[in-house]
């Protein structure tokens, strides 16, 4: 198990590990392919992900919340990487409102999380790009 703030993370949902950090798939991705990376592995994660997603004509958005007032909920500094594609939201900037709602309060209840199997399957696909 890996510690991610208050969470324990199973190795099966982690697709990249470096000496100091790791990157994992999100249990509740607001868009398909949204991943999380602890700080030190962002650079390693970003290159292969951008090649992968740009091949599929996606753009990438990365963001981090450092501190609760900035909206951070997991107490381990991390960065989100979100693939974006044309038409994924009716207005492009609606993603901001969706992100606000998505990870917080009632919206983030266990019945809305993906199963470990789903997450492990996505991590297995991503792992191949980091070998
Ligand atoms: W933060 O609001 O701290 O910037 O974002 C926390 C993110 O971590 C959310 O997108 C949430 O869905 C995700 N998350 C929280 N716990 C886990 C977990 N155990 N496995 C995968 N993703 C998680």
Short mmCIF file of N, CA, C and O and ligand atoms in Angstrom, two decimals:
data_model
loop_
_atom_site.label_atom_id
_atom_site.label_comp_id
_atom_site.label_asym_id
_atom_site.label_seq_id
_atom_site.Cartn_x
_atom_site.Cartn_y
_atom_site.Cartn_z
N UNK A 1 0.84 -1.20 0.00
CA UNK A 1 0.00 0.00 0.00
C UNK A 1 0.88 1.26 0.00
O UNK A 1 1.93 1.28 0.61
N UNK A 2 0.35 2.30 -0.65
CA UNK A 2 1.07 3.57 -0.68
C UNK A 2 0.22 4.61 0.03
O UNK A 2 -1.01 4.62 -0.12
N UNK A 3 0.86 5.48 0.77
CA UNK A 3 0.08 6.50 1.46
C UNK A 3 -0.12 7.71 0.55
O UNK A 3 0.82 8.20 -0.06
N UNK A 4 -1.38 8.16 0.44
CA UNK A 4 -1.73 9.35 -0.33
C UNK A 4 -2.56 10.21 0.62
O UNK A 4 -3.78 10.05 0.71
N UNK A 5 -1.88 11.04 1.40
CA UNK A 5 -2.59 11.80 2.43
C UNK A 5 -3.30 10.86 3.37
O UNK A 5 -2.71 9.91 3.90
N UNK A 6 -4.59 11.05 3.56
CA UNK A 6 -5.39 10.22 4.48
C UNK A 6 -5.78 8.87 3.87
O UNK A 6 -6.43 8.06 4.51
N UNK A 7 -5.41 8.63 2.58
CA UNK A 7 -5.81 7.40 1.90
C UNK A 7 -4.66 6.42 1.78
O UNK A 7 -3.50 6.81 1.66
N UNK A 8 -5.03 5.12 1.76
CA UNK A 8 -4.05 4.09 1.42
C UNK A 8 -4.38 3.62 0.02
O UNK A 8 -5.54 3.28 -0.28
N UNK A 9 -3.39 3.58 -0.83
CA UNK A 9 -3.61 3.30 -2.24
C UNK A 9 -3.02 1.94 -2.61
O UNK A 9 -1.86 1.64 -2.27
N UNK A 10 -3.83 1.14 -3.28
CA UNK A 10 -3.35 -0.19 -3.70
C UNK A 10 -2.41 -0.03 -4.89
O UNK A 10 -2.71 0.76 -5.82
N UNK A 11 -1.34 -0.79 -4.92
CA UNK A 11 -0.39 -0.67 -6.05
C UNK A 11 -1.07 -0.90 -7.40
O UNK A 11 -0.62 -0.36 -8.41
N UNK A 12 -2.17 -1.66 -7.43
CA UNK A 12 -2.81 -1.95 -8.72
C UNK A 12 -3.37 -0.71 -9.40
O UNK A 12 -3.58 -0.71 -10.61
N UNK A 13 -3.62 0.38 -8.68
CA UNK A 13 -4.19 1.57 -9.31
C UNK A 13 -3.12 2.63 -9.60
O UNK A 13 -3.42 3.72 -10.07
N UNK A 14 -1.87 2.26 -9.30
CA UNK A 14 -0.74 3.16 -9.55
C UNK A 14 -0.11 2.76 -10.88
O UNK A 14 0.14 1.59 -11.12
N UNK A 15 0.11 3.74 -11.77
CA UNK A 15 0.70 3.37 -13.07
C UNK A 15 2.13 3.85 -13.24
O UNK A 15 2.79 3.50 -14.22
N UNK A 16 2.61 4.65 -12.32
CA UNK A 16 3.99 5.14 -12.41
C UNK A 16 4.54 5.32 -11.01
O UNK A 16 3.87 5.91 -10.16
N UNK A 17 5.75 4.78 -10.79
CA UNK A 17 6.41 5.03 -9.51
C UNK A 17 7.80 5.51 -9.76
O UNK A 17 8.51 4.98 -10.61
N UNK A 18 8.21 6.55 -9.06
CA UNK A 18 9.59 6.99 -9.12
C UNK A 18 10.13 6.86 -7.70
O UNK A 18 9.39 6.47 -6.78
N UNK A 19 11.40 7.21 -7.51
CA UNK A 19 12.01 7.05 -6.20
C UNK A 19 11.20 7.80 -5.12
O UNK A 19 11.04 7.33 -4.01
N UNK A 20 10.69 8.98 -5.48
CA UNK A 20 10.06 9.84 -4.47
C UNK A 20 8.55 9.93 -4.58
O UNK A 20 7.91 10.51 -3.70
N UNK A 21 7.98 9.41 -5.63
CA UNK A 21 6.55 9.68 -5.78
C UNK A 21 5.87 8.67 -6.70
O UNK A 21 6.50 7.71 -7.16
N UNK A 22 4.60 8.92 -6.99
CA UNK A 22 3.85 8.00 -7.83
C UNK A 22 2.68 8.72 -8.50
O UNK A 22 2.31 9.83 -8.10
N UNK A 23 2.13 8.07 -9.51
CA UNK A 23 0.95 8.62 -10.19
C UNK A 23 -0.10 7.52 -10.23
O UNK A 23 0.20 6.34 -10.44
N UNK A 24 -1.37 7.93 -10.01
CA UNK A 24 -2.45 6.94 -9.92
C UNK A 24 -3.66 7.41 -10.70
O UNK A 24 -3.78 8.59 -11.05
N UNK A 25 -4.55 6.49 -10.96
CA UNK A 25 -5.80 6.85 -11.63
C UNK A 25 -6.78 7.38 -10.57
O UNK A 25 -6.66 7.05 -9.40
N UNK A 26 -7.73 8.20 -11.02
CA UNK A 26 -8.67 8.83 -10.10
C UNK A 26 -9.89 7.93 -9.88
O UNK A 26 -10.40 7.34 -10.83
N UNK A 27 -10.35 7.86 -8.65
CA UNK A 27 -11.52 7.00 -8.39
C UNK A 27 -12.80 7.64 -8.93
O UNK A 27 -13.81 6.98 -9.09
N UNK A 28 -12.77 8.94 -9.20
CA UNK A 28 -13.97 9.63 -9.69
C UNK A 28 -13.53 10.68 -10.72
O UNK A 28 -13.51 11.89 -10.43
N UNK A 29 -13.17 10.22 -11.89
CA UNK A 29 -12.63 11.17 -12.88
C UNK A 29 -13.74 12.03 -13.48
O UNK A 29 -14.75 11.51 -13.92
N UNK A 30 -13.57 13.33 -13.48
CA UNK A 30 -14.61 14.20 -14.02
C UNK A 30 -14.66 14.09 -15.55
O UNK A 30 -15.71 14.28 -16.16
N UNK A 31 -13.54 13.74 -16.13
CA UNK A 31 -13.49 13.39 -17.56
C UNK A 31 -12.70 12.09 -17.68
O UNK A 31 -11.85 11.81 -16.84
N UNK A 32 -12.95 11.28 -18.72
CA UNK A 32 -12.19 10.03 -18.85
C UNK A 32 -10.69 10.33 -18.91
O UNK A 32 -10.27 11.26 -19.59
N UNK A 33 -9.92 9.53 -18.17
CA UNK A 33 -8.47 9.66 -18.24
C UNK A 33 -7.87 10.62 -17.23
O UNK A 33 -6.66 10.82 -17.21
N UNK A 34 -8.70 11.21 -16.36
CA UNK A 34 -8.14 12.13 -15.37
C UNK A 34 -7.25 11.35 -14.40
O UNK A 34 -7.68 10.35 -13.82
N UNK A 35 -6.04 11.81 -14.19
CA UNK A 35 -5.14 11.10 -13.28
C UNK A 35 -4.62 12.05 -12.22
O UNK A 35 -4.76 13.27 -12.31
N UNK A 36 -3.97 11.47 -11.22
CA UNK A 36 -3.37 12.24 -10.13
C UNK A 36 -1.91 11.87 -10.04
O UNK A 36 -1.55 10.71 -10.22
N UNK A 37 -1.07 12.86 -9.75
CA UNK A 37 0.33 12.55 -9.60
C UNK A 37 0.87 13.30 -8.40
O UNK A 37 0.59 14.49 -8.25
N UNK A 38 1.59 12.60 -7.55
CA UNK A 38 2.24 13.33 -6.45
C UNK A 38 3.36 14.14 -7.09
O UNK A 38 3.79 13.86 -8.20
N UNK A 39 3.81 15.16 -6.40
CA UNK A 39 4.53 16.23 -7.07
C UNK A 39 5.77 15.78 -7.84
O UNK A 39 5.96 16.20 -8.98
N UNK A 40 6.60 14.95 -7.23
CA UNK A 40 7.88 14.67 -7.86
C UNK A 40 7.78 13.87 -9.16
O UNK A 40 8.73 13.84 -9.94
N UNK A 41 6.65 13.23 -9.41
CA UNK A 41 6.58 12.43 -10.65
C UNK A 41 5.78 13.11 -11.75
O UNK A 41 5.58 12.54 -12.81
N UNK A 42 5.36 14.36 -11.54
CA UNK A 42 4.56 15.02 -12.57
C UNK A 42 5.32 15.11 -13.88
O UNK A 42 4.79 14.80 -14.95
N UNK A 43 6.57 15.51 -13.78
CA UNK A 43 7.34 15.65 -15.04
C UNK A 43 7.44 14.32 -15.75
O UNK A 43 7.30 14.25 -16.96
N UNK A 44 7.68 13.23 -15.01
CA UNK A 44 7.80 11.91 -15.65
C UNK A 44 6.46 11.48 -16.22
O UNK A 44 6.39 10.84 -17.27
N UNK A 45 5.37 11.81 -15.52
CA UNK A 45 4.06 11.35 -15.98
C UNK A 45 3.59 12.15 -17.19
O UNK A 45 2.94 11.61 -18.08
N UNK A 46 3.92 13.42 -17.22
CA UNK A 46 3.30 14.31 -18.20
C UNK A 46 3.71 13.98 -19.63
O UNK A 46 2.86 13.99 -20.53
N UNK A 47 5.00 13.65 -19.83
CA UNK A 47 5.48 13.42 -21.20
C UNK A 47 4.71 12.30 -21.90
O UNK A 47 4.03 12.54 -22.91
N UNK A 48 4.76 11.07 -21.37
CA UNK A 48 4.03 9.97 -22.02
C UNK A 48 2.53 10.23 -22.11
O UNK A 48 1.89 9.91 -23.10
N UNK A 49 1.95 10.86 -21.08
CA UNK A 49 0.51 11.12 -21.14
C UNK A 49 0.17 12.10 -22.25
O UNK A 49 -0.80 11.93 -22.97
N UNK A 50 1.01 13.11 -22.42
CA UNK A 50 0.67 14.09 -23.46
C UNK A 50 0.80 13.44 -24.83
O UNK A 50 -0.02 13.68 -25.70
N UNK A 51 1.78 12.56 -25.02
CA UNK A 51 1.89 11.87 -26.31
C UNK A 51 0.65 11.01 -26.53
O UNK A 51 -0.01 11.06 -27.57
N UNK A 52 0.27 10.27 -25.49
CA UNK A 52 -0.87 9.37 -25.58
C UNK A 52 -2.15 10.11 -25.91
O UNK A 52 -2.89 9.76 -26.83
N UNK A 53 -2.43 11.16 -25.17
CA UNK A 53 -3.70 11.85 -25.34
C UNK A 53 -3.71 12.72 -26.58
O UNK A 53 -4.73 12.86 -27.23
N UNK A 54 -2.56 13.28 -26.92
CA UNK A 54 -2.56 14.12 -28.13
C UNK A 54 -2.73 13.27 -29.37
O UNK A 54 -3.31 13.70 -30.36
N UNK A 55 -2.25 12.03 -29.29
CA UNK A 55 -2.49 11.10 -30.39
C UNK A 55 -4.00 10.95 -30.61
O UNK A 55 -4.49 10.80 -31.70
N UNK A 56 -4.75 10.96 -29.53
CA UNK A 56 -6.21 10.88 -29.62
C UNK A 56 -6.86 12.25 -29.76
O UNK A 56 -8.03 12.39 -29.47
N UNK A 57 -6.09 13.25 -30.16
CA UNK A 57 -6.58 14.62 -30.38
C UNK A 57 -7.19 15.24 -29.13
O UNK A 57 -8.21 15.94 -29.19
N UNK A 58 -6.61 14.93 -27.99
CA UNK A 58 -7.04 15.59 -26.77
C UNK A 58 -6.04 16.70 -26.43
O UNK A 58 -4.89 16.66 -26.85
N UNK A 59 -6.51 17.65 -25.66
CA UNK A 59 -5.60 18.59 -25.02
C UNK A 59 -5.46 18.17 -23.56
O UNK A 59 -6.25 17.35 -23.09
N UNK A 60 -4.47 18.70 -22.88
CA UNK A 60 -4.30 18.33 -21.47
C UNK A 60 -4.36 19.57 -20.60
O UNK A 60 -3.82 20.61 -20.94
N UNK A 61 -5.03 19.41 -19.47
CA UNK A 61 -5.06 20.49 -18.49
C UNK A 61 -4.46 19.94 -17.20
O UNK A 61 -4.77 18.83 -16.78
N UNK A 62 -3.55 20.69 -16.59
CA UNK A 62 -3.01 20.22 -15.31
C UNK A 62 -3.28 21.28 -14.26
O UNK A 62 -3.30 22.47 -14.56
N UNK A 63 -3.52 20.84 -13.04
CA UNK A 63 -3.85 21.78 -11.97
C UNK A 63 -3.52 21.17 -10.63
O UNK A 63 -3.49 19.94 -10.49
N UNK A 64 -3.27 22.02 -9.67
CA UNK A 64 -3.02 21.54 -8.31
C UNK A 64 -3.60 22.50 -7.31
O UNK A 64 -3.65 23.70 -7.54
N UNK A 65 -4.10 21.95 -6.21
CA UNK A 65 -4.59 22.78 -5.12
C UNK A 65 -3.67 22.53 -3.95
O UNK A 65 -3.60 21.41 -3.47
N UNK A 66 -2.98 23.55 -3.51
CA UNK A 66 -2.03 23.38 -2.41
C UNK A 66 -2.59 24.08 -1.17
O UNK A 66 -2.43 25.28 -1.00
N UNK A 67 -3.30 23.33 -0.35
CA UNK A 67 -3.90 23.89 0.87
C UNK A 67 -5.41 23.85 0.79
O UNK A 67 -5.98 23.98 -0.29
N UNK A 68 -6.07 23.67 1.95
CA UNK A 68 -7.53 23.51 1.97
C UNK A 68 -8.27 24.72 1.41
O UNK A 68 -9.30 24.59 0.76
N UNK A 69 -7.74 25.95 1.64
CA UNK A 69 -8.45 27.13 1.14
C UNK A 69 -8.43 27.17 -0.38
O UNK A 69 -9.28 27.80 -1.02
N UNK A 70 -7.47 26.48 -0.96
CA UNK A 70 -7.41 26.42 -2.43
C UNK A 70 -8.25 25.27 -2.97
O UNK A 70 -8.32 25.05 -4.17
N UNK A 71 -8.86 24.49 -2.06
CA UNK A 71 -9.73 23.40 -2.50
C UNK A 71 -9.10 22.02 -2.38
O UNK A 71 -9.70 21.04 -2.80
N UNK A 72 -7.92 21.93 -1.79
CA UNK A 72 -7.28 20.61 -1.65
C UNK A 72 -8.02 19.78 -0.61
O UNK A 72 -8.33 20.27 0.48
N UNK A 73 -8.34 18.54 -0.97
CA UNK A 73 -9.02 17.66 -0.02
C UNK A 73 -8.11 16.51 0.44
O UNK A 73 -8.25 16.02 1.55
N UNK A 74 -7.22 16.07 -0.42
CA UNK A 74 -6.29 15.00 -0.04
C UNK A 74 -5.01 15.65 0.48
O UNK A 74 -4.41 16.49 -0.21
N UNK A 75 -4.61 15.26 1.69
CA UNK A 75 -3.53 15.98 2.35
C UNK A 75 -2.16 15.47 1.90
O UNK A 75 -1.34 15.01 2.70
N UNK A 76 -1.95 15.49 0.65
CA UNK A 76 -0.65 15.12 0.06
C UNK A 76 -0.57 15.94 -1.23
O UNK A 76 -1.48 15.82 -2.07
N UNK A 77 0.43 16.77 -1.36
CA UNK A 77 0.46 17.66 -2.52
C UNK A 77 0.48 16.83 -3.80
O UNK A 77 1.27 15.90 -3.93
N UNK A 78 -0.44 17.15 -4.68
CA UNK A 78 -0.57 16.38 -5.91
C UNK A 78 -1.08 17.27 -7.04
O UNK A 78 -1.62 18.35 -6.80
N UNK A 79 -0.93 16.78 -8.24
CA UNK A 79 -1.36 17.52 -9.42
C UNK A 79 -2.36 16.64 -10.16
O UNK A 79 -2.21 15.42 -10.22
N UNK A 80 -3.40 17.28 -10.70
CA UNK A 80 -4.39 16.59 -11.53
C UNK A 80 -4.02 16.81 -12.98
O UNK A 80 -3.66 17.93 -13.36
N UNK A 81 -4.12 15.79 -13.79
CA UNK A 81 -3.97 15.97 -15.24
C UNK A 81 -5.26 15.49 -15.88
O UNK A 81 -5.69 14.35 -15.66
N UNK A 82 -5.90 16.38 -16.64
CA UNK A 82 -7.19 16.06 -17.27
C UNK A 82 -7.08 16.15 -18.78
O UNK A 82 -6.76 17.22 -19.31
N UNK A 83 -7.37 15.07 -19.47
CA UNK A 83 -7.51 15.19 -20.92
C UNK A 83 -8.77 15.97 -21.25
O UNK A 83 -9.81 15.75 -20.62
N UNK A 84 -8.71 16.88 -22.20
CA UNK A 84 -9.89 17.62 -22.65
C UNK A 84 -10.06 17.40 -24.15
O UNK A 84 -9.06 17.30 -24.87
N UNK A 85 -11.27 17.31 -24.58
CA UNK A 85 -11.49 17.21 -26.01
C UNK A 85 -12.69 18.06 -26.42
O UNK A 85 -13.51 18.42 -25.57
N UNK A 86 -12.76 18.36 -27.70
CA UNK A 86 -13.79 19.25 -28.19
C UNK A 86 -15.16 18.72 -27.79
O UNK A 86 -15.45 17.54 -27.96
N UNK A 87 -15.99 19.58 -27.22
CA UNK A 87 -17.37 19.21 -26.92
C UNK A 87 -17.55 18.42 -25.65
O UNK A 87 -18.66 17.95 -25.37
N UNK A 88 -16.49 18.21 -24.85
CA UNK A 88 -16.70 17.41 -23.63
C UNK A 88 -17.59 18.13 -22.61
O UNK A 88 -18.23 17.49 -21.77
N UNK A 89 -17.66 19.46 -22.70
CA UNK A 89 -18.63 20.24 -21.92
C UNK A 89 -19.32 21.20 -22.88
O UNK A 89 -18.70 21.66 -23.84
N UNK A 90 -20.58 21.51 -22.60
CA UNK A 90 -21.33 22.35 -23.55
C UNK A 90 -20.65 23.72 -23.67
O UNK A 90 -20.60 24.30 -24.75
N UNK A 91 -20.17 24.26 -22.55
CA UNK A 91 -19.31 25.45 -22.59
C UNK A 91 -17.96 25.01 -22.07
O UNK A 91 -17.89 24.35 -21.03
N UNK A 92 -16.90 25.39 -22.74
CA UNK A 92 -15.59 24.87 -22.37
C UNK A 92 -15.26 25.09 -20.88
O UNK A 92 -14.78 24.19 -20.20
N UNK A 93 -15.58 26.28 -20.37
CA UNK A 93 -15.21 26.60 -18.99
C UNK A 93 -16.15 25.99 -17.95
O UNK A 93 -15.92 26.15 -16.75
N UNK A 94 -17.19 25.30 -18.39
CA UNK A 94 -18.06 24.61 -17.42
C UNK A 94 -17.28 23.57 -16.62
O UNK A 94 -17.73 23.12 -15.56
N UNK A 95 -16.14 23.15 -17.14
CA UNK A 95 -15.32 22.17 -16.41
C UNK A 95 -14.97 22.70 -15.02
O UNK A 95 -14.88 21.93 -14.07
N UNK A 96 -14.80 24.01 -14.88
CA UNK A 96 -14.41 24.56 -13.58
C UNK A 96 -15.51 24.33 -12.54
O UNK A 96 -15.26 23.93 -11.42
N UNK A 97 -16.76 24.63 -12.95
CA UNK A 97 -17.88 24.42 -12.03
C UNK A 97 -18.05 22.94 -11.71
O UNK A 97 -18.31 22.54 -10.58
N UNK A 98 -17.88 22.12 -12.73
CA UNK A 98 -18.03 20.68 -12.54
C UNK A 98 -16.96 20.17 -11.57
O UNK A 98 -17.26 19.37 -10.67
N UNK A 99 -15.75 20.67 -11.71
CA UNK A 99 -14.69 20.24 -10.80
C UNK A 99 -15.00 20.69 -9.37
O UNK A 99 -14.75 19.95 -8.42
N UNK A 100 -15.51 21.89 -9.22
CA UNK A 100 -15.89 22.40 -7.90
C UNK A 100 -16.84 21.44 -7.20
O UNK A 100 -16.67 21.10 -6.05
N UNK A 101 -17.87 21.01 -7.94
CA UNK A 101 -18.90 20.15 -7.36
C UNK A 101 -18.42 18.73 -7.17
O UNK A 101 -18.75 18.05 -6.22
N UNK A 102 -17.63 18.31 -8.14
CA UNK A 102 -17.35 16.91 -8.35
C UNK A 102 -16.64 16.21 -7.18
O UNK A 102 -17.01 15.10 -6.80
N UNK A 103 -15.65 16.89 -6.62
CA UNK A 103 -14.80 16.22 -5.64
C UNK A 103 -15.24 16.49 -4.20
O UNK A 103 -14.55 16.11 -3.27
N UNK A 104 -16.35 17.20 -4.05
CA UNK A 104 -16.67 17.68 -2.71
C UNK A 104 -18.01 17.13 -2.17
O UNK A 104 -18.93 16.87 -2.94
N UNK A 105 -18.10 17.03 -0.86
CA UNK A 105 -19.35 16.76 -0.16
C UNK A 105 -20.11 15.54 -0.68
O UNK A 105 -19.53 14.50 -0.95
N UNK A 106 -21.42 15.75 -0.82
CA UNK A 106 -22.30 14.64 -1.20
C UNK A 106 -21.96 14.07 -2.56
O UNK A 106 -22.22 12.91 -2.85
N UNK A 107 -21.43 14.94 -3.42
CA UNK A 107 -21.08 14.47 -4.76
C UNK A 107 -19.98 13.42 -4.73
O UNK A 107 -19.79 12.67 -5.67
N UNK A 108 -19.21 13.41 -3.64
CA UNK A 108 -18.07 12.49 -3.57
C UNK A 108 -18.35 11.33 -2.62
O UNK A 108 -17.59 11.06 -1.71
N UNK A 109 -19.47 10.65 -2.83
CA UNK A 109 -19.81 9.53 -1.95
C UNK A 109 -19.34 8.22 -2.58
O UNK A 109 -19.20 8.13 -3.80
N UNK A 110 -19.09 7.21 -1.73
CA UNK A 110 -18.53 5.95 -2.23
C UNK A 110 -19.32 5.32 -3.38
O UNK A 110 -18.72 4.67 -4.25
N UNK A 111 -20.64 5.52 -3.41
CA UNK A 111 -21.41 4.90 -4.50
C UNK A 111 -21.08 5.54 -5.85
O UNK A 111 -21.47 5.01 -6.89
N UNK A 112 -20.38 6.67 -5.84
CA UNK A 112 -20.02 7.33 -7.10
C UNK A 112 -18.59 7.00 -7.54
O UNK A 112 -18.14 7.44 -8.59
N UNK A 113 -17.88 6.26 -6.69
CA UNK A 113 -16.49 5.94 -7.05
C UNK A 113 -16.44 4.75 -8.00
O UNK A 113 -17.31 3.87 -7.95
N UNK A 114 -15.41 4.71 -8.79
CA UNK A 114 -15.21 3.53 -9.64
C UNK A 114 -14.77 2.36 -8.78
O UNK A 114 -14.23 2.54 -7.68
N UNK A 115 -14.96 1.17 -9.30
CA UNK A 115 -14.50 0.00 -8.54
C UNK A 115 -12.98 -0.11 -8.69
O UNK A 115 -12.39 0.42 -9.62
N UNK A 116 -12.42 -0.86 -7.76
CA UNK A 116 -10.97 -1.10 -7.83
C UNK A 116 -10.60 -1.78 -9.13
O UNK A 116 -9.54 -1.52 -9.71
N UNK A 117 -11.49 -2.65 -9.61
CA UNK A 117 -11.21 -3.38 -10.86
C UNK A 117 -11.14 -2.41 -12.04
O UNK A 117 -10.26 -2.50 -12.87
N UNK A 118 -12.11 -1.49 -12.08
CA UNK A 118 -12.10 -0.49 -13.17
C UNK A 118 -10.83 0.35 -13.12
O UNK A 118 -10.21 0.64 -14.14
N UNK A 119 -10.48 0.76 -11.91
CA UNK A 119 -9.30 1.61 -11.77
C UNK A 119 -8.03 0.84 -12.13
O UNK A 119 -7.15 1.36 -12.82
N UNK A 120 -7.97 -0.43 -11.70
CA UNK A 120 -6.78 -1.23 -12.00
C UNK A 120 -6.66 -1.48 -13.50
O UNK A 120 -5.55 -1.49 -14.06
N UNK A 121 -7.79 -1.63 -14.18
CA UNK A 121 -7.76 -1.87 -15.63
C UNK A 121 -7.20 -0.63 -16.34
O UNK A 121 -6.38 -0.75 -17.26
N UNK A 122 -7.62 0.54 -15.90
CA UNK A 122 -7.10 1.76 -16.53
C UNK A 122 -5.60 1.93 -16.22
O UNK A 122 -4.81 2.29 -17.09
N UNK A 123 -5.23 1.65 -14.97
CA UNK A 123 -3.82 1.77 -14.60
C UNK A 123 -2.95 0.81 -15.42
O UNK A 123 -1.84 1.15 -15.83
N UNK A 124 -3.47 -0.39 -15.69
CA UNK A 124 -2.70 -1.37 -16.46
C UNK A 124 -2.45 -0.86 -17.87
O UNK A 124 -1.36 -1.06 -18.43
N UNK A 125 -3.44 -0.18 -18.45
CA UNK A 125 -3.25 0.39 -19.80
C UNK A 125 -2.18 1.48 -19.75
O UNK A 125 -1.26 1.51 -20.57
N UNK A 126 -2.29 2.35 -18.77
CA UNK A 126 -1.34 3.47 -18.69
C UNK A 126 0.08 3.00 -18.39
O UNK A 126 1.05 3.55 -18.90
N UNK A 127 0.18 1.95 -17.57
CA UNK A 127 1.51 1.44 -17.18
C UNK A 127 2.37 1.13 -18.40
O UNK A 127 3.58 1.34 -18.40
N UNK A 128 1.73 0.63 -19.44
CA UNK A 128 2.48 0.22 -20.65
C UNK A 128 3.24 1.39 -21.27
O UNK A 128 4.24 1.19 -21.94
N UNK A 129 2.75 2.60 -21.05
CA UNK A 129 3.41 3.78 -21.63
C UNK A 129 4.59 4.25 -20.80
O UNK A 129 5.27 5.19 -21.15
N UNK A 130 4.84 3.59 -19.69
CA UNK A 130 5.92 4.03 -18.82
C UNK A 130 6.99 2.94 -18.62
O UNK A 130 7.73 2.97 -17.68
N UNK A 131 6.98 1.94 -19.52
CA UNK A 131 7.98 0.87 -19.36
C UNK A 131 9.22 1.15 -20.19
O UNK A 131 9.14 1.82 -21.19
W1 LIG B 1 -7.89 17.58 -4.31
O1 LIG B 1 -9.43 18.24 -4.02
O2 LIG B 1 -7.16 17.16 -2.92
O3 LIG B 1 -6.94 18.50 -5.33
O4 LIG B 1 -8.22 16.18 -5.22
C1 LIG B 1 -8.35 14.91 -4.66
C2 LIG B 1 -8.65 13.94 -5.77
O5 LIG B 1 -8.27 12.68 -5.35
C3 LIG B 1 -10.11 13.89 -6.17
O6 LIG B 1 -10.19 14.04 -7.56
C4 LIG B 1 -10.53 12.49 -5.72
O7 LIG B 1 -11.47 11.93 -6.62
C5 LIG B 1 -9.23 11.74 -5.75
N1 LIG B 1 -9.10 10.66 -4.79
C6 LIG B 1 -9.29 10.74 -3.46
N2 LIG B 1 -9.04 9.56 -2.88
C7 LIG B 1 -8.67 8.71 -3.86
C8 LIG B 1 -8.30 7.34 -3.88
N3 LIG B 1 -8.27 6.60 -2.76
N4 LIG B 1 -8.00 6.78 -5.06
C9 LIG B 1 -8.05 7.51 -6.20
N5 LIG B 1 -8.40 8.83 -6.25
C10 LIG B 1 -8.71 9.41 -5.09
#
